[in-house]
Each structure stands twice: as structure tokens, then as C-alpha cells.
XYZ file of C-alpha atoms in Angstrom:
175
model
C 73.631 155.936 128.352
C 74.322 152.476 126.922
C 77.685 151.286 125.739
C 78.220 149.773 122.180
C 78.443 146.323 123.878
C 75.190 146.760 125.614
C 73.542 147.978 122.414
C 74.943 145.034 120.393
C 73.555 142.640 123.128
C 70.147 144.197 122.946
C 70.051 143.981 119.226
C 71.283 140.448 119.204
C 68.580 139.482 121.637
C 65.955 141.074 119.445
C 67.283 139.325 116.301
C 67.386 135.955 118.004
C 64.083 136.187 119.772
C 62.091 137.519 116.882
C 63.875 135.230 114.430
C 62.792 132.279 116.496
C 59.214 133.514 117.159
C 58.096 134.403 113.620
C 58.297 132.431 110.331
C 60.223 134.034 107.511
C 57.000 134.971 105.746
C 56.098 136.916 108.810
C 59.404 138.729 108.994
C 59.424 139.440 105.302
C 57.341 142.710 105.476
C 59.810 144.099 107.990
C 62.795 143.219 105.822
C 61.376 144.487 102.574
C 60.067 147.770 104.046
C 63.607 148.467 105.093
C 64.839 147.627 101.680
C 62.236 150.001 100.198
C 63.636 152.704 102.491
C 67.133 152.119 100.995
C 65.695 152.324 97.447
C 63.743 155.479 98.414
C 66.852 157.109 99.865
C 68.840 156.331 96.666
C 66.051 157.667 94.274
C 66.767 161.027 92.800
C 70.503 160.863 93.696
C 72.597 161.856 90.726
C 76.224 160.568 90.150
C 77.903 163.619 91.699
C 75.836 163.280 94.799
C 76.394 159.519 94.903
C 80.181 160.106 94.942
C 80.148 162.948 97.474
C 81.629 162.407 100.915
C 81.854 165.071 103.447
C 84.871 163.655 105.290
C 87.584 161.142 104.258
C 86.325 158.617 106.829
C 82.723 158.761 105.721
C 81.393 156.602 102.994
C 79.747 158.011 99.887
C 76.295 157.068 98.998
C 77.642 154.912 96.097
C 79.991 153.118 98.506
C 77.022 152.555 100.952
C 74.888 151.054 98.225
C 77.681 148.870 96.940
C 78.099 147.626 100.507
C 74.467 146.913 100.933
C 74.297 144.874 97.851
C 77.530 142.875 98.575
C 76.486 142.157 102.231
C 72.876 141.365 101.268
C 73.978 138.598 98.868
C 76.241 137.136 101.528
C 73.595 137.249 104.176
C 71.058 135.620 101.957
C 73.496 132.861 101.039
C 74.178 132.378 104.742
C 70.507 132.165 105.649
C 69.685 129.669 103.028
C 72.554 127.399 104.098
C 71.913 127.475 107.870
C 68.081 127.403 107.606
C 68.593 124.039 105.861
C 70.999 122.705 108.336
C 74.116 123.186 106.343
C 77.405 124.840 107.148
C 77.505 128.575 106.403
C 79.734 129.972 103.670
C 83.200 130.777 104.878
C 83.268 134.491 104.072
C 82.790 137.802 105.875
C 79.184 138.788 106.147
C 79.736 142.554 106.527
C 82.462 143.563 104.044
C 84.626 146.688 104.658
C 84.444 149.891 102.735
C 85.070 149.361 99.002
C 84.759 151.685 95.976
C 81.474 151.175 94.070
C 82.029 149.432 90.789
C 78.616 150.519 89.390
C 77.239 153.941 88.619
C 74.234 155.201 90.677
C 71.655 154.062 88.092
C 73.002 150.612 88.054
C 73.200 150.521 91.852
C 69.521 151.443 92.076
C 68.524 148.797 89.599
C 70.548 146.144 91.514
C 68.807 147.207 94.700
C 65.486 146.413 93.167
C 66.663 143.173 91.699
C 68.138 142.295 95.157
C 64.791 143.035 96.810
C 63.095 140.576 94.387
C 65.726 138.054 95.193
C 64.712 138.333 98.780
C 61.164 137.505 97.857
C 62.259 134.419 96.009
C 64.622 133.399 98.838
C 61.770 133.712 101.434
C 59.628 131.252 99.362
C 62.538 128.772 99.213
C 63.202 128.739 102.921
C 61.862 125.954 105.101
C 58.706 126.638 107.127
C 60.487 125.196 110.131
C 64.136 126.289 109.748
C 67.050 124.692 111.549
C 67.771 127.021 114.416
C 70.646 124.930 115.858
C 73.129 125.744 113.045
C 74.475 129.201 113.320
C 76.908 131.540 111.604
C 79.129 134.218 113.110
C 78.478 137.929 112.786
C 81.292 140.317 113.622
C 79.198 142.441 116.038
C 76.264 140.178 117.135
C 77.990 136.898 117.434
C 76.490 133.605 116.443
C 73.055 134.017 114.795
C 70.711 131.424 113.485
C 68.823 131.775 110.183
C 65.939 133.806 111.571
C 68.340 136.158 113.346
C 70.319 136.683 110.152
C 67.095 137.247 108.245
C 66.060 139.984 110.614
C 69.687 141.360 110.733
C 69.229 142.306 107.008
C 66.393 144.701 108.103
C 68.635 146.360 110.765
C 71.523 146.523 108.321
C 69.422 148.232 105.679
C 67.988 150.720 108.128
C 71.433 151.610 109.510
C 72.605 152.401 105.963
C 69.567 154.521 105.231
C 70.728 156.631 108.123
C 74.211 156.804 106.560
C 72.762 157.826 103.259
C 70.639 160.609 104.911
C 73.703 161.844 106.743
C 75.438 162.374 103.446
C 72.442 164.176 102.081
C 72.237 166.489 105.080
C 75.977 167.285 105.201
C 77.315 170.703 104.362
C 78.578 170.751 100.904
C 76.281 168.052 99.570
C 75.738 168.798 95.825
C 72.371 170.194 94.952
C 70.765 169.277 91.561
């Protein structure tokens, strides 16, 4: 059995090594396939289901999607800055739980728009990014641009699991 610290070190090693080894265009299919899983998990969810939470400490699907969108924009901004050798923005990458400000239909629409923004970002990034400039992640420590790029995949997949946990919970509203 591994501890959380060991797991974080393992994931960090993966993010850094793969982010150094592969160009952003080679990492893009991994990232976008994870985003498509988030979109698929949100498809067919109505507002009552999106607002459902099975325990006070558990996030609703709407809160998860709001978080994914907020974090995604911050990660993208960080990647673009540090890949070009600039200082990262001074804000938290992984925001805490917040209430969703949009309804489920709007959240789904924004997820698609954000996926398209990642396509545009990937085209703007340098072929040979600066890997010396890093930015802090609260769990994985200092990551370079490639590491943060791949982090977005891991982040999305983690939240797909969270969405599915809600859907499989006792009391989840049925159509």
C-alpha cells in the first residue's frame, strides 16, 4: 500500500518525465481525451442531478465542473507563461470548492469551449518550451510547462471519477 506522499511523488515523476520527453502536440491527444471524458460524464445530466450531493463534504457535479473550468483556465495561463520563459501568474492553480455560477447546460457548453481553447493554446506554445522556469503546484510541487500540460489530463480524469461517484451514489436522482 502506498502513502499519499508516495503517490504524489510517482505522479510528479510521470508529469515531469513525460512533459520533458514529448512535445505539446504529442501530449495533446492524452489531454483532450481526458477532457472528452469529462464532457461525456456531464452529458445527459439534468440540473437536479448536477446539484445533487450525497454527503455535505462531497462536491456536486455542478461544483466539479465549475472547478474543472476555473482550474483549467489557470493551468493554461500558467503553461503559456512558463513555456515562454516568463514568470507564472501569482494565483492558486487548483481552487477550493465553490458553488457553480452557471447551470448545467452552460457548464457543458463552457467545457466544450475550453477544450477548443486547449487546441488553440497547443498551437501557440513553443516547439521547444522553456523547462527551467517552473510554477508551484500544491500537491506535486514545482512543475515545468510540460508537467503542467500533462497535469491537466490527470486533473480531468480525477474529476471524471468524482462525477461518476455522484452518479453511483444512493439517492442520485433518476430522470
